[in-house]
Tab-separated table of C-alpha atoms and ligand atoms in Angstrom:
chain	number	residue	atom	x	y	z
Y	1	UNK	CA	0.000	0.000	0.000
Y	2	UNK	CA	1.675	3.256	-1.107
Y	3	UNK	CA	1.090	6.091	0.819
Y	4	UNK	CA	-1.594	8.819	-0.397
Y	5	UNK	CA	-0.074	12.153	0.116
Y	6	UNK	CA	3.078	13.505	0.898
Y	7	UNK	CA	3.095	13.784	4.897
Y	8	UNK	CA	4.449	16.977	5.292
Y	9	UNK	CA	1.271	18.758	4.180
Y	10	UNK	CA	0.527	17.412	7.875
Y	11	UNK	CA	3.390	17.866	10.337
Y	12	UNK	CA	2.128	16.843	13.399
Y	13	UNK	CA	2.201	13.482	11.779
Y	14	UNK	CA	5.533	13.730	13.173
Y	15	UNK	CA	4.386	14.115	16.793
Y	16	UNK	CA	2.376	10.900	16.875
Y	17	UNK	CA	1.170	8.153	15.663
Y	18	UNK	CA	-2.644	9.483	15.425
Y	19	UNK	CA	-5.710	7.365	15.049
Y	20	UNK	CA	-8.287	10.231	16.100
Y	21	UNK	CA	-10.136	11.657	12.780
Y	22	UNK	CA	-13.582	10.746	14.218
Y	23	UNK	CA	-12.514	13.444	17.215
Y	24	UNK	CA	-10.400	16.035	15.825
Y	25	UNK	CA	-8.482	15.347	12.633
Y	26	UNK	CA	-4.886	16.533	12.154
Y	27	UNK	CA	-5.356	19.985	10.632
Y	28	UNK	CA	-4.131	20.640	7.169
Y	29	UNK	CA	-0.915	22.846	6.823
Y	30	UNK	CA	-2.368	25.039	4.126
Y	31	UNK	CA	-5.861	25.641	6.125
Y	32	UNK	CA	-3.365	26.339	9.583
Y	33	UNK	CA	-1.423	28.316	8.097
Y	34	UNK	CA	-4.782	30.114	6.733
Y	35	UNK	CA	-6.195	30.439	9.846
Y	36	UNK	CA	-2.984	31.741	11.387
Y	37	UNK	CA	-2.040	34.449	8.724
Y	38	UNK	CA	-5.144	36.095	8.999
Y	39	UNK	CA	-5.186	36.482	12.356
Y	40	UNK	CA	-1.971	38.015	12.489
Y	41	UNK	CA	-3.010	40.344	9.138
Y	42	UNK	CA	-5.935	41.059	11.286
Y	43	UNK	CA	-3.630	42.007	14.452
Y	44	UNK	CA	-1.420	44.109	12.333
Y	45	UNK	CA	-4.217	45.780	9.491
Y	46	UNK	CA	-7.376	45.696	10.970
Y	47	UNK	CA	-9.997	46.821	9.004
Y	48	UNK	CA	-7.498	47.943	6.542
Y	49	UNK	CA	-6.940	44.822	4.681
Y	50	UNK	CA	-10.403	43.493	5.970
Y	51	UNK	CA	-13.017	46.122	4.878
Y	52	UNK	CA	-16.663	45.670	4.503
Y	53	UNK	CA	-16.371	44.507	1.076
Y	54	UNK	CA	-14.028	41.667	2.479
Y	55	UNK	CA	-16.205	40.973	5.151
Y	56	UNK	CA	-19.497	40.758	3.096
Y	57	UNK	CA	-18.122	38.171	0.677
Y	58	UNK	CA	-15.900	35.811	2.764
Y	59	UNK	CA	-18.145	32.948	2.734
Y	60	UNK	CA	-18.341	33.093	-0.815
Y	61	UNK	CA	-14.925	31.091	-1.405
Y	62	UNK	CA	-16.108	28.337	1.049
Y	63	UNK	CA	-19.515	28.064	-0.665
Y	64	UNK	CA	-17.840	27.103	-3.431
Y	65	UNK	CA	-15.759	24.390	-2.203
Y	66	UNK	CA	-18.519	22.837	-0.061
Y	67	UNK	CA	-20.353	22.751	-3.358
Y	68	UNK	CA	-17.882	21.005	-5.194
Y	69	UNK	CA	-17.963	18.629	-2.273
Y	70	UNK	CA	-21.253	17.833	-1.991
Y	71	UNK	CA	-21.888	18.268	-5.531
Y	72	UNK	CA	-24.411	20.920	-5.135
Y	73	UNK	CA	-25.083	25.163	-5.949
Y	74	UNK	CA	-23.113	27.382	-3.762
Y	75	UNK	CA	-25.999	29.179	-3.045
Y	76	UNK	CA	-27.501	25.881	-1.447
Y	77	UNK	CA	-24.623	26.332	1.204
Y	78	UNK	CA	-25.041	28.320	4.767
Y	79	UNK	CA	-21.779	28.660	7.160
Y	80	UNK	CA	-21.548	28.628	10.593
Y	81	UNK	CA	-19.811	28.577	13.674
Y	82	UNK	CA	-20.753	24.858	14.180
Y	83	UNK	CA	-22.803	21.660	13.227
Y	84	UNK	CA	-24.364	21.999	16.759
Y	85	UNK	CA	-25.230	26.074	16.016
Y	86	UNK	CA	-26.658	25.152	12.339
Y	87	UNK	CA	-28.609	22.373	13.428
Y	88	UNK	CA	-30.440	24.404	16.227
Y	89	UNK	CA	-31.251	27.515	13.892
Y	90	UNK	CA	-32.696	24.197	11.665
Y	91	UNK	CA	-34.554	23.114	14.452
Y	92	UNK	CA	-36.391	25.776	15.454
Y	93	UNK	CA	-36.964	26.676	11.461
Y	94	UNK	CA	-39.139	23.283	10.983
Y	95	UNK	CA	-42.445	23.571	11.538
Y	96	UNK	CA	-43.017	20.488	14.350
Y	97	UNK	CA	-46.702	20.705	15.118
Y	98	UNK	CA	-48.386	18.901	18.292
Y	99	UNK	CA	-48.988	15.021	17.920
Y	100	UNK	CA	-46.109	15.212	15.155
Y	101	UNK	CA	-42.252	13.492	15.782
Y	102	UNK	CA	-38.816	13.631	14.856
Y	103	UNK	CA	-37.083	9.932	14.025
Y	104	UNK	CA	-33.121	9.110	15.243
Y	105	UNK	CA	-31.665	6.270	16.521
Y	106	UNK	CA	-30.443	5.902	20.086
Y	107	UNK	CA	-26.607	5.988	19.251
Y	108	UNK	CA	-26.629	9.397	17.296
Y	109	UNK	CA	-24.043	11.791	18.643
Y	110	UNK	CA	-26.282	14.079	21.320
Y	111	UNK	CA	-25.837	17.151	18.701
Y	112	UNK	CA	-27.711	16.048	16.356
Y	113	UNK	CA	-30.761	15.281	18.174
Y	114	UNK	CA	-30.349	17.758	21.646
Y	115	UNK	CA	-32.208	20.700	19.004
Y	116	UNK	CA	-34.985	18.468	18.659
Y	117	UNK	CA	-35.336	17.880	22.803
Y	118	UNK	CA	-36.156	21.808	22.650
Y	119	UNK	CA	-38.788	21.786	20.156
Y	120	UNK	CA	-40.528	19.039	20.792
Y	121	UNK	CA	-41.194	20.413	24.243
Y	122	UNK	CA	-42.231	23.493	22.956
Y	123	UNK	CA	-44.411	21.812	20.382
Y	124	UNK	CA	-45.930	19.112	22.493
Y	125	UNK	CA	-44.146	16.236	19.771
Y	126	UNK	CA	-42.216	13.675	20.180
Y	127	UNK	CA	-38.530	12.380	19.840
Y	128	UNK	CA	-38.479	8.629	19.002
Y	129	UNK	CA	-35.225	6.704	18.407
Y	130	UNK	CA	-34.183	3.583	17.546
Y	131	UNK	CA	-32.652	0.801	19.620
Y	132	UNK	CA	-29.450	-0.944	18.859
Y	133	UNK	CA	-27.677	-4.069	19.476
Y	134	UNK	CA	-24.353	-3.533	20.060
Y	135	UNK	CA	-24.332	-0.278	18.673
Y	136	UNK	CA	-25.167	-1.705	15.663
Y	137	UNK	CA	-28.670	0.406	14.855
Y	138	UNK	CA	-30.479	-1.966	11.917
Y	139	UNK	CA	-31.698	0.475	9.062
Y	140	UNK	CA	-35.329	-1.026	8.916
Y	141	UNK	CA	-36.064	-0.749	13.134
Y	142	UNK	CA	-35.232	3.384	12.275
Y	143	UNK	CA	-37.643	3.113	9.378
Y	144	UNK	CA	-40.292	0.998	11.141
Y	145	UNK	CA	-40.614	4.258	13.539
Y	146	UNK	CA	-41.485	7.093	10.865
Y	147	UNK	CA	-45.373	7.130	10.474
Y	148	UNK	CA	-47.752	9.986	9.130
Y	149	UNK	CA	-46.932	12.135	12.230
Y	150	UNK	CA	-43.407	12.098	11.341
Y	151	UNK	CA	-42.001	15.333	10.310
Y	152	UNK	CA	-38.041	14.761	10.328
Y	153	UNK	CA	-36.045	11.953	9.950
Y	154	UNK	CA	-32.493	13.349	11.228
Y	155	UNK	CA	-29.371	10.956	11.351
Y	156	UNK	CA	-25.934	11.122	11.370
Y	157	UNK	CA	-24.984	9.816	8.009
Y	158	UNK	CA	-21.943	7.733	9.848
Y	159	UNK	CA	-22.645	7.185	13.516
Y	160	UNK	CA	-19.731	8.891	16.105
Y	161	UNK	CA	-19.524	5.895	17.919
Y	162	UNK	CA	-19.217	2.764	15.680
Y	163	UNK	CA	-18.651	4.055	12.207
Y	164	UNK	CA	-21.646	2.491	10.868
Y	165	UNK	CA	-22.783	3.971	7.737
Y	166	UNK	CA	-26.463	4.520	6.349
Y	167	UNK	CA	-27.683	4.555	3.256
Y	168	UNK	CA	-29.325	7.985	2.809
Y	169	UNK	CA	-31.164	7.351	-0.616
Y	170	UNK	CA	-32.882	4.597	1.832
Y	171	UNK	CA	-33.841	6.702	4.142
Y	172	UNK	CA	-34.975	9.970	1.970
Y	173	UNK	CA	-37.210	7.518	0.218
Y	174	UNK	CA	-38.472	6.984	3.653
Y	175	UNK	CA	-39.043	10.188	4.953
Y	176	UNK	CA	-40.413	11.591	1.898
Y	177	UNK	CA	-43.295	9.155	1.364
Y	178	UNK	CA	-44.880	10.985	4.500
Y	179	UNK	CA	-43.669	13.871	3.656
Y	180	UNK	CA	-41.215	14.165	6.094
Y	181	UNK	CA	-37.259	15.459	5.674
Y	182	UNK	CA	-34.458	13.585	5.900
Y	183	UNK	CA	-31.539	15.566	7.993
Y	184	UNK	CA	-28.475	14.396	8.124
Y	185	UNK	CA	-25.371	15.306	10.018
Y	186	UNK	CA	-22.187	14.202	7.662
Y	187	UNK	CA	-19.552	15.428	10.437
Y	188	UNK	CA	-18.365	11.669	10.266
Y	189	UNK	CA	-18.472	10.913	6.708
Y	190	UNK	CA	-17.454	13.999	4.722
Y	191	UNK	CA	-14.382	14.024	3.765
Y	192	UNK	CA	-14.008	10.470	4.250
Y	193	UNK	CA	-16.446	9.431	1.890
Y	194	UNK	CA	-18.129	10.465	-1.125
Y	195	UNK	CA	-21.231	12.066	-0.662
Y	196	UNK	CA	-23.592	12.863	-3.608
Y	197	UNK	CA	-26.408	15.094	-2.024
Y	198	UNK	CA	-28.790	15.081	-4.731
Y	199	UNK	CA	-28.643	11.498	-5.873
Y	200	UNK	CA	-28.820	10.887	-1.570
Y	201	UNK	CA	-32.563	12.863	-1.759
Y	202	UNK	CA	-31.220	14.517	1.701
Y	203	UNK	CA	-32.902	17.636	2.562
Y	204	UNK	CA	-30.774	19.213	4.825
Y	205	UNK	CA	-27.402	18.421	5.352
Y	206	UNK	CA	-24.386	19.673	8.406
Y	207	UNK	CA	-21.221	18.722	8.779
Y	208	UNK	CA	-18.274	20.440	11.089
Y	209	UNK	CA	-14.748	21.386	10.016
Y	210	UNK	CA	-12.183	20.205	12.672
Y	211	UNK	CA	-12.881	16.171	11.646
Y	212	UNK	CA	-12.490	14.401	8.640
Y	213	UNK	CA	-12.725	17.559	6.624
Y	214	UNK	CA	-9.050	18.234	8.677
Y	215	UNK	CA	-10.301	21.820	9.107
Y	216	UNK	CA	-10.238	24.224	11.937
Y	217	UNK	CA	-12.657	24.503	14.953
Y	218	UNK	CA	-14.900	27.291	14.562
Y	219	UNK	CA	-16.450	27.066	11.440
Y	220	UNK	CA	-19.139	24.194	10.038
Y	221	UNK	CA	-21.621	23.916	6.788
Y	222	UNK	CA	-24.867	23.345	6.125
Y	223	UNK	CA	-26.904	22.030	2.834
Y	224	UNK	CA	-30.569	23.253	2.295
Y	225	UNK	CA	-32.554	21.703	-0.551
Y	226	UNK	CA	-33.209	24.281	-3.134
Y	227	UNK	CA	-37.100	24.033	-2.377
Y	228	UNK	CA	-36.898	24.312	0.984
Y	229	UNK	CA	-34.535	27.756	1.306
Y	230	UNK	CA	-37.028	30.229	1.382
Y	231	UNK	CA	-39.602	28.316	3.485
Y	232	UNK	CA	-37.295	27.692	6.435
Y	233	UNK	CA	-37.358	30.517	9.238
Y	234	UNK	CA	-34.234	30.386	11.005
Y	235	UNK	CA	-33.652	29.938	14.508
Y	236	UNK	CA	-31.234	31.896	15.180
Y	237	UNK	CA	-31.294	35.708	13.427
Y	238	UNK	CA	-28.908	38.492	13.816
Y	239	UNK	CA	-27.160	41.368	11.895
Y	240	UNK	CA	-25.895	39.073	8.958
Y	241	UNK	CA	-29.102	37.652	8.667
Y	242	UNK	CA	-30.219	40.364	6.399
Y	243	UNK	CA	-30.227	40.157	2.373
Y	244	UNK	CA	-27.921	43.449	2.547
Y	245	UNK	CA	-26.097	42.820	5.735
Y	246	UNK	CA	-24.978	46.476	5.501
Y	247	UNK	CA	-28.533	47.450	6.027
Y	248	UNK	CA	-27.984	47.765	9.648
Y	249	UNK	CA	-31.480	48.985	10.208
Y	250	UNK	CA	-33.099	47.602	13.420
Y	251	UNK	CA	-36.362	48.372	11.892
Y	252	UNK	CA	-36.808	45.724	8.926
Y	253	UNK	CA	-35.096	42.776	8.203
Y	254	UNK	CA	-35.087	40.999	4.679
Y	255	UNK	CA	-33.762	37.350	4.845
Y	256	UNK	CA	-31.719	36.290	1.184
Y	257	UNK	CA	-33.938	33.716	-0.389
Y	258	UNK	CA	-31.049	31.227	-0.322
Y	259	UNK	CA	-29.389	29.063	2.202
Y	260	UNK	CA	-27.470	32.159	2.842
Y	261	UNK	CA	-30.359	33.039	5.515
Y	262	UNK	CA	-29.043	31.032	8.301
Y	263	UNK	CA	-25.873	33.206	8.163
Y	264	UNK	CA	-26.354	35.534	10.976
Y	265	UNK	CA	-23.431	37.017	13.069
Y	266	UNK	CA	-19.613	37.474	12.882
Y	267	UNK	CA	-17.730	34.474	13.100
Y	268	UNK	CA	-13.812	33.037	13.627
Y	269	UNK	CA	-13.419	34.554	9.616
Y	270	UNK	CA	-10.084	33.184	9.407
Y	271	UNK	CA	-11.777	29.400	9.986
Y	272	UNK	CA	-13.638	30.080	7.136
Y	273	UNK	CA	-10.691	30.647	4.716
Y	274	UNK	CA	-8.636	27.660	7.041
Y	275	UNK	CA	-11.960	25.182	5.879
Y	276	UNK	CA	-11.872	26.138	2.767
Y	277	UNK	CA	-7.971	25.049	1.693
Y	278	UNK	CA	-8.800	21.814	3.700
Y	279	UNK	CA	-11.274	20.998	1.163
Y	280	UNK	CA	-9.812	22.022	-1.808
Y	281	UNK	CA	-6.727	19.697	-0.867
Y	282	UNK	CA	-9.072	16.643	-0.059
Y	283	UNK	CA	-10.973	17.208	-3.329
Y	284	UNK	CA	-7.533	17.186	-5.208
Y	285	UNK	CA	-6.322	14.126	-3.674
Y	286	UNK	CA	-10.157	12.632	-4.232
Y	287	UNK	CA	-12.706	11.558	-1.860
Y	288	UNK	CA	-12.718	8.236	-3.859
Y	289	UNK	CA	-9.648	7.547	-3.454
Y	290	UNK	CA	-9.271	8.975	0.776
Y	291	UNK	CA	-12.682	6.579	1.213
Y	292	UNK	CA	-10.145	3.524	-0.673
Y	293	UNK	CA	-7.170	4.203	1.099
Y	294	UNK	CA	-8.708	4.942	4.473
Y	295	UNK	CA	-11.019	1.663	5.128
Y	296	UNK	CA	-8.221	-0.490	3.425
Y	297	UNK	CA	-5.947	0.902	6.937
Y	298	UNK	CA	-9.094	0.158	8.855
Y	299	UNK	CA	-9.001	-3.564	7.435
Y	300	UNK	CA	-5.609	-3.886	7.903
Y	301	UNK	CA	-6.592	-2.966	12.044
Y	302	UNK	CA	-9.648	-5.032	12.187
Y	303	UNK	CA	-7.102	-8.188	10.389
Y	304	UNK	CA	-4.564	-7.387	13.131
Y	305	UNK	CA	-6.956	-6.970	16.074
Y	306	UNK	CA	-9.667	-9.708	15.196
Y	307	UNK	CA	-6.282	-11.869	15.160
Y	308	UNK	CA	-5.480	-11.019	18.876
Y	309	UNK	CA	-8.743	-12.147	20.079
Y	310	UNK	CA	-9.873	-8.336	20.259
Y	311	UNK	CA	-13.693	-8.179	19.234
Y	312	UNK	CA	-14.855	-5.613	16.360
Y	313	UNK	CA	-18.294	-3.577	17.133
Y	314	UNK	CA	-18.160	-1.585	13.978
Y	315	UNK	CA	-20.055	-3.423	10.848
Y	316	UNK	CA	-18.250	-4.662	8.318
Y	317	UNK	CA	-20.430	-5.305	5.325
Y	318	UNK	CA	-19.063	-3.311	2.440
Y	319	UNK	CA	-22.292	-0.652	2.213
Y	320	UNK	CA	-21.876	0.035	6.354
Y	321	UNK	CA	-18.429	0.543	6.891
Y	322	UNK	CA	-16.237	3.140	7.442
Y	323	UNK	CA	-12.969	3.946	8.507
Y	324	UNK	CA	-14.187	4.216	11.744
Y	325	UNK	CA	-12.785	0.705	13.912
Y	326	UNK	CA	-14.644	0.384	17.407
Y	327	UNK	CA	-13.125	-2.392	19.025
Y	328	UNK	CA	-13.394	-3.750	22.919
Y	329	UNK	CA	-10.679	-5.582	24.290
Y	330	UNK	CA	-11.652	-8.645	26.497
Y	331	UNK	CA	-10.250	-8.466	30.117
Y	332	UNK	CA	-9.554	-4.480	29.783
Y	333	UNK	CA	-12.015	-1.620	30.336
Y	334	UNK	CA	-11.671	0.150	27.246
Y	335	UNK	CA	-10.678	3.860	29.627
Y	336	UNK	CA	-7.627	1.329	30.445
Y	337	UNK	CA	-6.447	0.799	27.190
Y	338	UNK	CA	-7.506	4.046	25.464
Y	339	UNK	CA	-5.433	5.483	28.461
Y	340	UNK	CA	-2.262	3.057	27.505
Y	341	UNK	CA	-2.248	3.794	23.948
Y	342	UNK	CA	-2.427	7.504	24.447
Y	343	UNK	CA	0.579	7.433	26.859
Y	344	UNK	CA	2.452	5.822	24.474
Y	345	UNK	CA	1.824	7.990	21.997
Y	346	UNK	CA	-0.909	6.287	19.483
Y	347	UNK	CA	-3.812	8.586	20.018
Y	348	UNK	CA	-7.647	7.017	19.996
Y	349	UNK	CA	-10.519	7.837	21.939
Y	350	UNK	CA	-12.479	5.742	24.246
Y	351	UNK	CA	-16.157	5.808	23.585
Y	352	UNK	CA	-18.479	4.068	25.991
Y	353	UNK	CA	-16.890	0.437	26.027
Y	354	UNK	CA	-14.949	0.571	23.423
Y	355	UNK	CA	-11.740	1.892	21.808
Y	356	UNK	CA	-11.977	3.600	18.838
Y	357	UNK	CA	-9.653	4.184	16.094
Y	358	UNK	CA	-9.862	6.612	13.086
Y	359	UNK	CA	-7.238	6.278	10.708
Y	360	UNK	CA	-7.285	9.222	7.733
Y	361	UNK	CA	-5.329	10.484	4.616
Y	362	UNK	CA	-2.562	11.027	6.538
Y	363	UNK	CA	-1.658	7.819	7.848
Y	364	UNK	CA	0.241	4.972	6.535
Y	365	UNK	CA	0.264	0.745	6.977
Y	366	UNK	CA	3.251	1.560	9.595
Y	367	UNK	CA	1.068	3.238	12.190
Y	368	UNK	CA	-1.084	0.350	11.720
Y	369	UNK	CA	1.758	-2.119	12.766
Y	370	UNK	CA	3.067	0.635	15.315
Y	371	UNK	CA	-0.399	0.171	17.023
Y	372	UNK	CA	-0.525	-3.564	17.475
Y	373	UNK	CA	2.365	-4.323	18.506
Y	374	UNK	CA	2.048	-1.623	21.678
Y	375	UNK	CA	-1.235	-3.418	21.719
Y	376	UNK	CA	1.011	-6.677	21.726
Y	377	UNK	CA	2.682	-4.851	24.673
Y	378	UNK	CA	-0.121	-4.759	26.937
Y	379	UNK	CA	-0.991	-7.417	29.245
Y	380	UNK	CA	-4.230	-8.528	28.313
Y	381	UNK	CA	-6.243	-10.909	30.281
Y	382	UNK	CA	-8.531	-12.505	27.734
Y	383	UNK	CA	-9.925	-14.597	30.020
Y	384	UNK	CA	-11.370	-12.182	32.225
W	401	LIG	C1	-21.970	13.416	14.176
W	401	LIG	C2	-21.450	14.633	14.887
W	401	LIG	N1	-22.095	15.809	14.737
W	401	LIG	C3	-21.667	16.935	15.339
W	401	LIG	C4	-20.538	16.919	16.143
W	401	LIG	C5	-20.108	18.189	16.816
W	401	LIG	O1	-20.084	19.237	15.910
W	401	LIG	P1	-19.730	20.721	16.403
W	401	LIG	O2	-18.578	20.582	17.339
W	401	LIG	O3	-19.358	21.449	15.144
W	401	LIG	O4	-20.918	21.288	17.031
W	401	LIG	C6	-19.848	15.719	16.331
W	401	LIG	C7	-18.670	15.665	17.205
W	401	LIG	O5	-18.204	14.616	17.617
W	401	LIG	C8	-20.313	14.559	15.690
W	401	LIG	O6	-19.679	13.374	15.823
């Protein structure tokens, strides 16, 4: 297996041998060294170098990239500070009437379903999620749960915890036969894998930056479905909020008819432009080929740890898996091991009972064998 890009365009490969994409991915030198310089221009210039001009149009690059991304318009595209911030504006902007519910499964990361908790309140609706086994969430027990009443049908296109992947298509068919949408958080699959939005029939779309997208924090996209742009009502409004956000009239307030309308305050700017050379260099190397070279290192992991006796929670049919490895080690509480490998410098994160390993662009076959063998260094008590 040759390695897919040169690994200086990530130097803190160096540092560590880092198996943590599905928490924070190693940031991209290019989008760093975005983020950095404009800070500093910022420092030194102010407003000099950053007028209004600047200000009004720099979303407009990452619009653009997000599009090519998701194979969409750029006006279908609405920044923010976070998945967590879009999806709440969302929230509140679907109309959830009393009796109605919203559809997840039990294992979705809190984010993507904590909006709903709000609105349902308010509305007197309902949340209703789907059990798992073992993590493992089967696609039909979500579907069996969507009924007239149901108004959204919001998932996280690969789930935090086990890496299991949905198929959307499957789900928008779903949704949209009660006329429901289908919402889906892709903070654990874009950039990793290819996403198509309009052959998916997803309505909405979020994803964050700092993950596999190896952006910064503070800055996070969201896809709205042409038809639905000027329906949806934000949330959240503010000074940006308004068609010409140079208005500044307190008295009236014009929303763009675009996606553009859940824009509504300043934000980290220099994340934008950092987010934006992250994707570009992930679209050059290929998503196709990332999605390849990323779940052949998660085989190679499984191969070595299913060998050791160490059990594998994340699926592994071909249309469910990611490069997302959840594994639980028999005899060891997963804090213990997590903890052991992070000491020694192979960086994973513990989630619930298991350990879970990321592997992305940037790593190669030899952190692979670097990680079991400090694996093979541990005692482990299988019998336990
Ligand atoms: C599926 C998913 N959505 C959202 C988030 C958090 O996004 P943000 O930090 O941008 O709010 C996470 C973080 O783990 C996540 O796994």
């Amino acid at each position: 297996m040759k390695p897919l890009i040169n690994r200086k365009d990530f130097p803190a490969t160096q540092n560590s041998t880092y198996l943590n994409a599905a928490s924070v991915a190693l940031m991209h030198q290019g989008a760093a060294n975005a983020v950095i310089e404009w800070q500093i221009d910022l420092r030194d210039y102010g407003t000099l170098h950053f007028d209004e001009l600047a200000e009004e149009k720099i979303y407009d690059d990452l619009r653009l990239m997000a599009a090519r991304l998701f194979h969409v318009q750029p006006e279908d595209i609405a920044v923010g500070s976070s998945a967590t911030e879009l999806l709440a504006s969302l929230a509140w902007a679907v109309d959830v009437n009393p009796g109605s519910n919203i559809v997840s499964t039990e294992v979705v990361f809190p984010s993507t379903i904590y909006p709903w908790t709000r609105v349902v309140k308010d509305s007197r609706s309902e949340i209703r999620l789907a059990k798992g086994k073992d993590g493992y969430i089967q696609p039909d027990d979500v579907i069996a749960l969507i009924d007239d009443q149901t108004k959204v049908v919001c998932l996280s296109h690969v789930e935090f915890g086990s890496g299991q992947r949905y198929d959307l298509k499957k789900f928008a068919d779903a949704a949209h036969a009660v006329n429901a949408l289908l919402i889906a958080d892709a903070t654990q699959s874009a950039g990793m894998l290819p996403i198509d939005v309009q052959d998916s029939g997803v309505d909405v779309l979020v994803c964050a930056a700092y993950k596999w997208l190896c952006g910064p924090f503070g800055v996070a996209v969201m896809y709205i479905a042409p038809e639905l742009q000027s329906e949806l009502y934000p949330g959240l409004l503010g000074w940006r909020s308004h068609a010409d956000m140079w208005d500044l009239r307190a008295n009236r307030l014009r929303l763009p008819d675009t996606a553009k309308r859940f824009e509504f305050s300043t934000l980290a700017y220099g994340s934008v432009i950092g987010l934006t050379q992250s994707i570009q260099y992930l679209l050059q190397v290929g998503i196709e080929n990332i999605f390849a070279y990323t779940t052949d290192l998660a085989s190679m992991l499984i191969k070595g740890l299913s060998e050791r006796g160490i059990e594998i929670m994340s699926p592994q049919a071909d249309d469910e898996r990611t490069a997302i490895v959840a594994a639980r080690f028999p005899g060891k509480g997963s804090a213990e091991v997590a903890g052991y490998l992070n000491a020694n410098n192979v960086v994973v994160s513990q989630r619930g009972e298991y350990v879970r390993f990321s592997p992305h662009l940037y790593n190669e076959p030899d952190d692979i064998s670097k990680t079991l063998e400090l694996i093979d260094s541990m005692e482990i008590n299988f019998e336990a």
